[in-house]
Structure formats: C-alpha cells, structure tokens
Amino acid sequence: MKTRIIGTGSYLPENIVTNDDLSKIMDTSDEWISSRTGIKERHLVKDETTASMSIEAARRAMEDAGVTAEEIDLIILGTVSADYITPACACEVQAAIGAHRAVAFDINAACSGFMFALNIANAYLQAGIYKTALILGAETLSKIMDWSDRSTCVLFGDGAGAAVVRADDNVGLLAYDQGSDGARGMVLAGQNRTNNNPLVETSKELQYVHMDGQEVYKFAVTAVPASLQKVIAEAGLTVEDIDYFALHQANIRIIQSVAKRLKVSEDKFPISLDHCGNISAASVPILLDEMNKKGLLKPGMKIAMSGFGGGLTWASAVLEW
Ligand code: ACO
C-alpha cells in the first residue's frame, strides 16, 4: 500500500508587489533582490487570511482529485502564521469545506511544514487508520515580517497550497526522510508573545522574524542534498532516474547549489520563487500544483520533493506520480 497524491490546488493573493514596488518604500533594488535570491515579485494579502487562502486551495485540490468533503478522513495543515492560536487553521478549513467526518490539526515545522504533513498523513494511511487526507501548507508571512528590516521582508510572500492523498495499491510515495536540528534553531526565529501575567513585566513590543541568512544558506546546501541522496537511494533509484526535483522555494542560489552538488541539470528544478517569493510551508504544494496544472507531471514519473527551514527542520520524499 502506498500514499498517492491524487489532486493539487493552490491560492495566491490577488495583490502582486514587485521588487520595484518595494524599492519605492525602502532602501532596496530589483538588482539586489533578484541577483541574490531570484525573486522578482511576491503576492501579499490585503483582505485574504491564512484560513481563506487555505480554504480556496483545499477546494481546488478536492476538485482536482474528484473527492467530496464527505470522503476526507484527515486534514493536516503546516503553518507558522495561522490566524488564531485556537482554533487551528485546519479546523477552519474543515468547517468551511464541510468535512465533518475528518480530524483536523495544524503542525509547525516552518518551511518543512507541508512535507511533515505529508509524512504524518502517510503514517496514518500506511497504518490503515485513514484512507483519504487533505494536506496543506499556508502562510501569511507578511504579517510576521518587520517591514523596516530590508534583509528579511523582501524575501517572503503569502499563499496556500494543498494536496489530497489517498492509500493506493500501486503507485505513490516510495521513500521518506525527515530530520530536525533544534540546536541551530535560533538562526531563523520569530518569537511569539512573551510571558504575560501579574508576576512579570510584559513587553509590549511586537516580535518579528529574524534570520542569519548565511547560516541558513550553509544549512540548506548541506542538509538538502544529503537528505535527497538518502531518500533516492532508499527508493532504489539514482539521481538520474528523477524526472523533477520540487524543492522549497527559498532562494535560487540554494536550488542551484543543490543541483550542482547532485550533478543534475537545473532544468529538472522547476521554480516558482520568481513570482511567489518564499512562502515557507506553502511553497512546495504551490510549486507542485503549478507543475500539475502545466501538465509537467505524467503517470510513472519519479518526483523528488524537499522542504527545509525553521526549526531547523528538513524533509524529503520520492514518489511515483
Ligand atoms: N536591499 C539592498 N541591500 C540589502 C538588502 C536589501 N533588501 N538586504 C540587505 N542588504 C545589504 C546589507 O545591509 C549589507 O550591506 P552592508 O554590506 O553595507 O552591511 C549587504 O546588503 C549584504 O548583506 P547580507 O545579509 O550579508 O547579504 P547576503 O549576501 O548574505 O544575502 C541573503 C542575503 C540573500 C538572505 C543570503 O544570506 C541568502 O541567500 N541566505 C539564504 C537563506 C534564505 O534564503 N533564507 C530564506 C528564509 S529561510 C528558508 O526558507 C530556508
């Protein structure tokens, strides 16, 4: 029994903000951003929320998969920017789509969130506990960015991606690898509320994401190729057998370095970061949906996927489409 992706969907906010737009409100330039990251523009919310984008992405994935809300047993949503601490964004999705039979919860594995959700769903499906799951990655990162810090805010965007996965006798997930390194977690951090009770003086200052970009870069270009090599070998394949590598869209330089280390043509690494920026947990499912909608994914193809980022965390998978 394998875990198969049977449908994908995504949602990007209506409003597009280009690098040139940003250069009008802060000291930056299209040249600086595109040459270092590959990002040209990103979608930012105005009225959309993490839940509203997730709900639309979920509806599109369900339509693509041809499944009804009644059939969904499990909803897992990766995010670091849910609208509420409780209820979970996954529960908001459950209510909106009417998947009343499902169990729904969020997970926080930052940019690896969708890949962790895939593996959790895989474990439930392999154990025979559930048959059909909706997995999502969704972020409104623009609300946790410090818009006066040009070194971080230009990198990120907003959006949601979803996939429906189902237990299948023949094709699906071939191998999986995931890991965490909490000891290095503070190189990419965004603090939640500080203590707030009669015993302490509360900081009224809002906290935002901060990052040691060079440390994150070093982590990504070593952990990701190693994880991909491991998972490809476990699937009984070689890197040459992989038709596409669908990687977390953090930075074009990270993707180029992974391609070089694996000795694979960059043509096998589809890109969405040019028009989306980095959308953390949402970037892999949005990329996968774009590949699906472009008709790139054909039955029998071998797809390697990898998410990596805050935690630090990473997760890779190889699947037969
Ligand atoms: N526009 C113009 N200048 C800028 C900007 C900006 N938006 N941001 C920073 N600068 C300036 C800095 O102030 C600095 O100026 P100085 O030399 O006068 O002090 C100079 O550019 C270099 O700054 P660095 O931070 O050293 O820039 P670096 O070359 O390291 O590039 C980057 C930054 C692109 C983030 C790089 O570190 C990187 O690729 N990191 C990978 C990590 C990553 O992509 N993280 C994304 C999120 S994590 C994840 O998803 C896995």
Tab-separated table of C-alpha atoms and ligand atoms in Angstrom:
chain	number	residue	atom	x	y	z
A	1	MET	CA	0.000	0.000	0.000
A	2	LYS	CA	1.356	3.417	-0.980
A	3	THR	CA	0.357	7.029	-0.325
A	4	ARG	CA	-0.557	8.704	-3.588
A	5	ILE	CA	-1.149	12.390	-4.370
A	6	ILE	CA	-4.423	12.387	-6.319
A	7	GLY	CA	-5.067	16.145	-6.594
A	8	THR	CA	-3.436	19.521	-6.008
A	9	GLY	CA	-4.647	23.090	-5.569
A	10	SER	CA	-3.290	26.475	-4.591
A	11	TYR	CA	-4.239	30.077	-3.955
A	12	LEU	CA	-2.126	33.220	-4.274
A	13	PRO	CA	-3.391	36.616	-3.064
A	14	GLU	CA	-4.681	38.979	-5.743
A	15	ASN	CA	-2.166	41.734	-4.997
A	16	ILE	CA	1.290	41.476	-6.552
A	17	VAL	CA	4.179	43.535	-5.189
A	18	THR	CA	7.258	43.741	-7.428
A	19	ASN	CA	10.831	44.432	-6.352
A	20	ASP	CA	10.486	47.855	-7.974
A	21	ASP	CA	7.382	48.498	-5.833
A	22	LEU	CA	9.436	47.666	-2.709
A	23	SER	CA	12.268	49.941	-3.821
A	24	LYS	CA	9.809	52.856	-3.619
A	25	ILE	CA	9.147	52.247	0.082
A	26	MET	CA	12.556	51.016	1.340
A	27	ASP	CA	16.237	51.221	0.505
A	28	THR	CA	16.482	48.238	-1.861
A	29	SER	CA	16.524	47.491	-5.578
A	30	ASP	CA	15.345	44.909	-8.090
A	31	GLU	CA	19.022	44.292	-8.887
A	32	TRP	CA	19.919	43.448	-5.221
A	33	ILE	CA	16.912	41.195	-4.641
A	34	SER	CA	16.881	39.334	-7.967
A	35	SER	CA	20.622	38.778	-8.207
A	36	ARG	CA	20.855	37.337	-4.661
A	37	THR	CA	17.567	35.438	-4.494
A	38	GLY	CA	15.905	35.059	-7.936
A	39	ILE	CA	12.760	36.700	-6.543
A	40	LYS	CA	11.091	39.266	-8.848
A	41	GLU	CA	7.727	39.684	-7.157
A	42	ARG	CA	5.519	38.238	-4.435
A	43	HIS	CA	1.782	38.127	-3.662
A	44	LEU	CA	0.741	39.897	-0.452
A	45	VAL	CA	-2.634	39.723	1.279
A	46	LYS	CA	-4.981	42.642	1.628
A	47	ASP	CA	-8.272	41.021	2.615
A	48	GLU	CA	-7.240	37.367	2.430
A	49	THR	CA	-6.332	35.442	5.596
A	50	THR	CA	-4.370	32.241	6.151
A	51	ALA	CA	-7.697	30.424	6.527
A	52	SER	CA	-9.396	31.971	3.471
A	53	MET	CA	-6.418	31.095	1.253
A	54	SER	CA	-6.278	27.559	2.715
A	55	ILE	CA	-9.977	27.022	2.103
A	56	GLU	CA	-9.682	28.055	-1.557
A	57	ALA	CA	-6.565	25.894	-2.086
A	58	ALA	CA	-8.378	22.963	-0.413
A	59	ARG	CA	-11.438	23.352	-2.662
A	60	ARG	CA	-9.233	23.423	-5.759
A	61	ALA	CA	-7.283	20.319	-4.663
A	62	MET	CA	-10.512	18.436	-3.897
A	63	GLU	CA	-11.932	19.368	-7.288
A	64	ASP	CA	-8.705	18.237	-8.986
A	65	ALA	CA	-8.802	14.950	-7.036
A	66	GLY	CA	-12.524	14.447	-7.615
A	67	VAL	CA	-13.186	13.842	-3.906
A	68	THR	CA	-16.047	15.151	-1.803
A	69	ALA	CA	-15.735	16.607	1.696
A	70	GLU	CA	-17.530	13.500	2.975
A	71	GLU	CA	-14.606	11.318	1.855
A	72	ILE	CA	-11.926	13.243	3.792
A	73	ASP	CA	-10.780	11.495	6.990
A	74	LEU	CA	-7.887	13.748	7.977
A	75	ILE	CA	-6.795	17.384	7.485
A	76	ILE	CA	-3.233	18.417	8.398
A	77	LEU	CA	-2.070	21.983	7.801
A	78	GLY	CA	1.508	23.230	8.128
A	79	THR	CA	1.832	26.896	9.076
A	80	VAL	CA	3.708	29.371	11.253
A	81	SER	CA	1.191	32.143	10.591
A	82	ALA	CA	-2.286	30.832	11.413
A	83	ASP	CA	-4.942	33.476	12.086
A	84	TYR	CA	-5.729	32.053	15.534
A	85	ILE	CA	-3.777	30.175	18.181
A	86	THR	CA	-7.018	28.245	18.501
A	87	PRO	CA	-8.984	27.034	16.602
A	88	ALA	CA	-6.375	25.518	14.326
A	89	CYS	CA	-6.462	26.720	10.734
A	90	ALA	CA	-7.094	23.079	9.713
A	91	CYS	CA	-10.310	23.188	11.803
A	92	GLU	CA	-11.379	26.378	10.000
A	93	VAL	CA	-10.809	24.561	6.693
A	94	GLN	CA	-12.790	21.576	7.956
A	95	ALA	CA	-15.760	23.795	8.829
A	96	ALA	CA	-15.695	25.734	5.548
A	97	ILE	CA	-15.499	22.701	3.259
A	98	GLY	CA	-17.897	20.658	5.405
A	99	ALA	CA	-15.543	17.721	6.025
A	100	HIS	CA	-17.430	16.848	9.197
A	101	ARG	CA	-16.024	13.279	9.404
A	102	ALA	CA	-12.412	14.478	9.388
A	103	VAL	CA	-9.974	15.007	12.256
A	104	ALA	CA	-8.112	18.284	11.714
A	105	PHE	CA	-4.996	19.837	13.228
A	106	ASP	CA	-2.105	22.207	12.449
A	107	ILE	CA	1.599	21.481	12.669
A	108	ASN	CA	4.542	23.878	12.935
A	109	ALA	CA	7.597	22.706	11.040
A	110	ALA	CA	8.153	26.082	9.295
A	111	CYS	CA	9.245	25.681	5.673
A	112	SER	CA	9.159	21.861	6.032
A	113	GLY	CA	5.517	22.003	7.200
A	114	PHE	CA	3.880	20.569	4.090
A	115	MET	CA	6.443	17.771	3.821
A	116	PHE	CA	5.982	16.892	7.515
A	117	ALA	CA	2.190	16.894	6.931
A	118	LEU	CA	2.707	14.517	4.007
A	119	ASN	CA	4.701	12.133	6.170
A	120	ILE	CA	2.208	12.246	9.047
A	121	ALA	CA	-0.636	11.535	6.608
A	122	ASN	CA	1.479	8.750	5.103
A	123	ALA	CA	1.910	7.149	8.541
A	124	TYR	CA	-1.853	7.228	9.213
A	125	LEU	CA	-2.635	5.830	5.758
A	126	GLN	CA	0.020	3.110	5.984
A	127	ALA	CA	-1.304	2.092	9.398
A	128	GLY	CA	-4.744	1.702	7.830
A	129	ILE	CA	-6.262	4.245	10.231
A	130	TYR	CA	-7.438	6.620	7.484
A	131	LYS	CA	-7.906	6.369	3.740
A	132	THR	CA	-8.059	9.928	2.390
A	133	ALA	CA	-6.270	13.015	3.705
A	134	LEU	CA	-6.150	16.686	2.790
A	135	ILE	CA	-2.723	18.183	3.491
A	136	LEU	CA	-1.902	21.869	3.258
A	137	GLY	CA	0.813	24.472	3.681
A	138	ALA	CA	-0.451	28.019	4.163
A	139	GLU	CA	1.178	31.250	5.256
A	140	THR	CA	0.518	34.950	5.689
A	141	LEU	CA	4.181	35.695	6.290
A	142	SER	CA	3.739	39.395	5.563
A	143	LYS	CA	2.125	39.824	8.984
A	144	ILE	CA	5.140	38.439	10.865
A	145	MET	CA	7.764	40.384	8.898
A	146	ASP	CA	9.473	43.508	10.136
A	147	TRP	CA	8.825	45.832	7.174
A	148	SER	CA	11.654	48.067	8.340
A	149	ASP	CA	14.158	45.183	8.013
A	150	ARG	CA	15.013	45.040	4.302
A	151	SER	CA	17.206	41.948	4.772
A	152	THR	CA	14.201	39.726	5.590
A	153	CYS	CA	10.948	41.323	4.394
A	154	VAL	CA	11.894	41.306	0.698
A	155	LEU	CA	12.298	37.507	0.710
A	156	PHE	CA	8.841	36.342	1.721
A	157	GLY	CA	5.294	36.163	0.325
A	158	ASP	CA	1.796	34.931	1.163
A	159	GLY	CA	-0.206	31.996	-0.222
A	160	ALA	CA	-1.553	28.479	0.296
A	161	GLY	CA	-1.150	25.088	-1.359
A	162	ALA	CA	-2.961	21.805	-0.838
A	163	ALA	CA	-2.948	18.190	-1.938
A	164	VAL	CA	-5.313	15.278	-1.482
A	165	VAL	CA	-3.560	11.995	-0.691
A	166	ARG	CA	-5.072	8.531	-0.686
A	167	ALA	CA	-3.948	4.971	0.003
A	168	ASP	CA	-3.226	3.250	-3.317
A	169	ASP	CA	-2.254	-0.332	-4.153
A	170	ASN	CA	0.183	0.574	-6.911
A	171	VAL	CA	1.850	3.992	-7.059
A	172	GLY	CA	2.736	6.749	-4.616
A	173	LEU	CA	5.366	7.539	-2.015
A	174	LEU	CA	8.485	5.373	-2.416
A	175	ALA	CA	10.696	6.716	0.373
A	176	TYR	CA	10.796	9.422	3.014
A	177	ASP	CA	13.409	11.187	5.115
A	178	GLN	CA	12.953	13.881	7.733
A	179	GLY	CA	15.019	15.487	10.464
A	180	SER	CA	15.412	18.348	12.915
A	181	ASP	CA	18.347	20.188	14.471
A	182	GLY	CA	16.927	22.242	17.326
A	183	ALA	CA	20.408	23.198	18.493
A	184	ARG	CA	20.695	25.534	15.476
A	185	GLY	CA	17.066	26.730	15.605
A	186	MET	CA	17.746	30.341	16.534
A	187	VAL	CA	19.379	31.133	13.183
A	188	LEU	CA	15.823	31.578	11.876
A	189	ALA	CA	13.464	32.716	14.606
A	190	GLY	CA	10.202	34.555	15.141
A	191	GLN	CA	9.192	34.901	18.775
A	192	ASN	CA	5.531	34.561	19.787
A	193	ARG	CA	4.110	36.516	22.728
A	194	THR	CA	6.318	36.918	25.769
A	195	ASN	CA	5.114	35.975	29.289
A	196	ASN	CA	2.080	37.999	30.312
A	197	ASN	CA	0.729	37.650	33.852
A	198	PRO	CA	0.681	39.532	37.207
A	199	LEU	CA	4.170	38.211	38.055
A	200	VAL	CA	6.044	39.689	35.107
A	201	GLU	CA	6.548	42.933	33.265
A	202	THR	CA	5.197	42.377	29.786
A	203	SER	CA	6.997	43.554	26.688
A	204	LYS	CA	4.565	45.470	24.529
A	205	GLU	CA	6.930	45.299	21.585
A	206	LEU	CA	5.818	43.052	18.763
A	207	GLN	CA	8.377	40.476	17.674
A	208	TYR	CA	9.140	39.645	14.043
A	209	VAL	CA	11.077	37.051	12.088
A	210	HIS	CA	14.838	37.458	12.118
A	211	MET	CA	17.347	35.357	10.308
A	212	ASP	CA	21.061	34.741	9.952
A	213	GLY	CA	20.867	34.348	6.168
A	214	GLN	CA	24.350	32.967	5.712
A	215	GLU	CA	23.904	30.260	8.388
A	216	VAL	CA	20.554	29.269	6.865
A	217	TYR	CA	22.252	29.080	3.468
A	218	LYS	CA	25.042	26.825	4.802
A	219	PHE	CA	22.469	24.562	6.483
A	220	ALA	CA	20.328	24.273	3.355
A	221	VAL	CA	23.108	23.491	0.887
A	222	THR	CA	24.424	20.632	3.034
A	223	ALA	CA	21.248	19.147	4.592
A	224	VAL	CA	19.113	19.149	1.431
A	225	PRO	CA	21.448	17.262	-0.972
A	226	ALA	CA	22.236	14.725	1.786
A	227	SER	CA	18.537	14.162	2.513
A	228	LEU	CA	17.696	13.869	-1.200
A	229	GLN	CA	20.532	11.398	-1.812
A	230	LYS	CA	19.353	9.301	1.137
A	231	VAL	CA	15.750	9.187	0.052
A	232	ILE	CA	16.560	8.491	-3.617
A	233	ALA	CA	18.799	5.565	-2.606
A	234	GLU	CA	16.111	4.242	-0.252
A	235	ALA	CA	13.655	4.310	-3.149
A	236	GLY	CA	16.112	2.094	-5.074
A	237	LEU	CA	16.765	4.863	-7.608
A	238	THR	CA	19.641	7.070	-8.730
A	239	VAL	CA	19.519	10.867	-9.199
A	240	GLU	CA	19.349	10.263	-12.987
A	241	ASP	CA	16.018	8.410	-12.507
A	242	ILE	CA	14.363	11.518	-11.003
A	243	ASP	CA	12.280	13.487	-13.519
A	244	TYR	CA	11.765	16.573	-11.335
A	245	PHE	CA	13.030	17.959	-8.051
A	246	ALA	CA	10.302	20.038	-6.346
A	247	LEU	CA	12.192	21.981	-3.672
A	248	HIS	CA	11.148	24.547	-1.100
A	249	GLN	CA	11.434	27.900	-2.865
A	250	ALA	CA	13.703	29.890	-0.532
A	251	ASN	CA	16.379	31.175	-2.827
A	252	ILE	CA	17.579	30.422	-6.388
A	253	ARG	CA	21.165	30.135	-5.151
A	254	ILE	CA	20.229	27.319	-2.759
A	255	ILE	CA	18.473	25.473	-5.600
A	256	GLN	CA	21.430	25.970	-7.969
A	257	SER	CA	23.830	24.707	-5.309
A	258	VAL	CA	21.691	21.589	-4.651
A	259	ALA	CA	21.550	20.880	-8.414
A	260	LYS	CA	25.332	21.252	-8.635
A	261	ARG	CA	26.008	19.004	-5.644
A	262	LEU	CA	23.695	16.317	-7.045
A	263	LYS	CA	25.212	16.795	-10.533
A	264	VAL	CA	21.740	17.271	-12.031
A	265	SER	CA	20.676	19.836	-14.640
A	266	GLU	CA	18.915	22.891	-13.181
A	267	ASP	CA	16.195	22.257	-15.802
A	268	LYS	CA	14.926	19.487	-13.518
A	269	PHE	CA	14.254	22.025	-10.745
A	270	PRO	CA	11.009	23.903	-11.501
A	271	ILE	CA	10.829	27.383	-9.991
A	272	SER	CA	8.020	29.464	-8.534
A	273	LEU	CA	10.064	31.758	-6.272
A	274	ASP	CA	10.448	34.295	-9.108
A	275	HIS	CA	6.739	35.200	-8.859
A	276	CYS	CA	5.946	33.983	-5.292
A	277	GLY	CA	8.974	34.673	-3.130
A	278	ASN	CA	9.476	32.331	-0.188
A	279	ILE	CA	6.114	31.185	1.248
A	280	SER	CA	7.512	28.799	3.869
A	281	ALA	CA	5.184	25.779	4.321
A	282	ALA	CA	3.125	26.763	1.262
A	283	SER	CA	5.942	26.824	-1.249
A	284	VAL	CA	6.229	23.081	-2.035
A	285	PRO	CA	2.473	22.462	-2.555
A	286	ILE	CA	2.112	25.656	-4.630
A	287	LEU	CA	5.040	24.571	-6.814
A	288	LEU	CA	3.590	21.065	-7.128
A	289	ASP	CA	0.217	22.497	-8.157
A	290	GLU	CA	1.842	24.735	-10.758
A	291	MET	CA	3.728	21.713	-12.165
A	292	ASN	CA	0.498	19.715	-12.196
A	293	LYS	CA	-1.505	22.462	-13.922
A	294	LYS	CA	1.241	22.937	-16.540
A	295	GLY	CA	0.954	19.206	-17.369
A	296	LEU	CA	4.564	18.501	-16.328
A	297	LEU	CA	3.597	15.559	-14.112
A	298	LYS	CA	2.928	12.350	-16.076
A	299	PRO	CA	1.994	8.926	-14.706
A	300	GLY	CA	5.074	6.884	-13.826
A	301	MET	CA	7.332	9.913	-13.373
A	302	LYS	CA	9.607	9.948	-10.324
A	303	ILE	CA	9.405	13.185	-8.352
A	304	ALA	CA	11.765	14.129	-5.514
A	305	MET	CA	10.500	16.759	-3.078
A	306	SER	CA	12.249	18.575	-0.251
A	307	GLY	CA	11.281	21.142	2.364
A	308	PHE	CA	13.788	22.796	4.707
A	309	GLY	CA	13.963	25.737	7.076
A	310	GLY	CA	12.993	26.916	10.552
A	311	GLY	CA	13.470	24.587	13.492
A	312	LEU	CA	15.863	23.785	11.892
A	313	THR	CA	13.923	21.105	10.028
A	314	TRP	CA	14.109	19.258	6.735
A	315	ALA	CA	12.105	16.554	4.975
A	316	SER	CA	12.408	14.879	1.590
A	317	ALA	CA	10.364	12.313	-0.300
A	318	VAL	CA	10.442	10.432	-3.581
A	319	LEU	CA	7.165	9.487	-5.176
A	320	GLU	CA	5.918	7.901	-8.337
A	321	TRP	CA	3.259	10.156	-9.876
B	1	ACO	N1	18.426	45.548	-0.440
B	1	ACO	C1	19.619	46.127	-0.540
B	1	ACO	N2	20.644	45.849	0.297
B	1	ACO	C2	20.403	44.939	1.256
B	1	ACO	C3	19.162	44.297	1.418
B	1	ACO	C4	18.143	44.639	0.514
B	1	ACO	N3	16.918	44.080	0.564
B	1	ACO	N4	19.239	43.454	2.463
B	1	ACO	C5	20.477	43.535	2.944
B	1	ACO	N5	21.189	44.446	2.226
B	1	ACO	C6	22.576	44.852	2.408
B	1	ACO	C7	23.052	44.656	3.820
B	1	ACO	O1	22.718	45.754	4.611
B	1	ACO	C8	24.533	44.524	3.617
B	1	ACO	O2	25.060	45.803	3.449
B	1	ACO	P1	26.493	46.184	4.075
B	1	ACO	O3	27.476	45.248	3.399
B	1	ACO	O4	26.657	47.622	3.708
B	1	ACO	O5	26.384	45.919	5.537
B	1	ACO	C9	24.646	43.796	2.273
B	1	ACO	O6	23.393	44.003	1.612
B	1	ACO	C10	24.920	42.324	2.421
B	1	ACO	O7	24.002	41.795	3.385
B	1	ACO	P2	23.981	40.275	3.748
B	1	ACO	O8	22.892	39.987	4.726
B	1	ACO	O9	25.383	39.854	4.081
B	1	ACO	O10	23.562	39.690	2.354
B	1	ACO	P3	23.869	38.268	1.744
B	1	ACO	O11	24.781	38.448	0.597
B	1	ACO	O12	24.186	37.252	2.790
B	1	ACO	O13	22.455	37.911	1.152
B	1	ACO	C11	20.550	36.530	1.621
B	1	ACO	C12	21.328	37.804	1.985
B	1	ACO	C13	20.076	36.663	0.190
B	1	ACO	C14	19.362	36.379	2.544
B	1	ACO	C15	21.536	35.342	1.774
B	1	ACO	O14	22.083	35.303	3.051
B	1	ACO	C16	20.917	34.044	1.481
B	1	ACO	O15	20.783	33.657	0.344
B	1	ACO	N6	20.540	33.294	2.536
B	1	ACO	C17	19.894	32.035	2.375
B	1	ACO	C18	18.828	31.928	3.341
B	1	ACO	C19	17.484	32.246	2.796
B	1	ACO	O16	17.218	32.351	1.622
B	1	ACO	N7	16.577	32.332	3.715
B	1	ACO	C20	15.206	32.465	3.390
B	1	ACO	C21	14.370	32.047	4.519
B	1	ACO	S1	14.856	30.567	5.239
B	1	ACO	C22	14.243	29.298	4.400
B	1	ACO	O17	13.231	29.370	3.786
B	1	ACO	C23	15.028	28.061	4.393
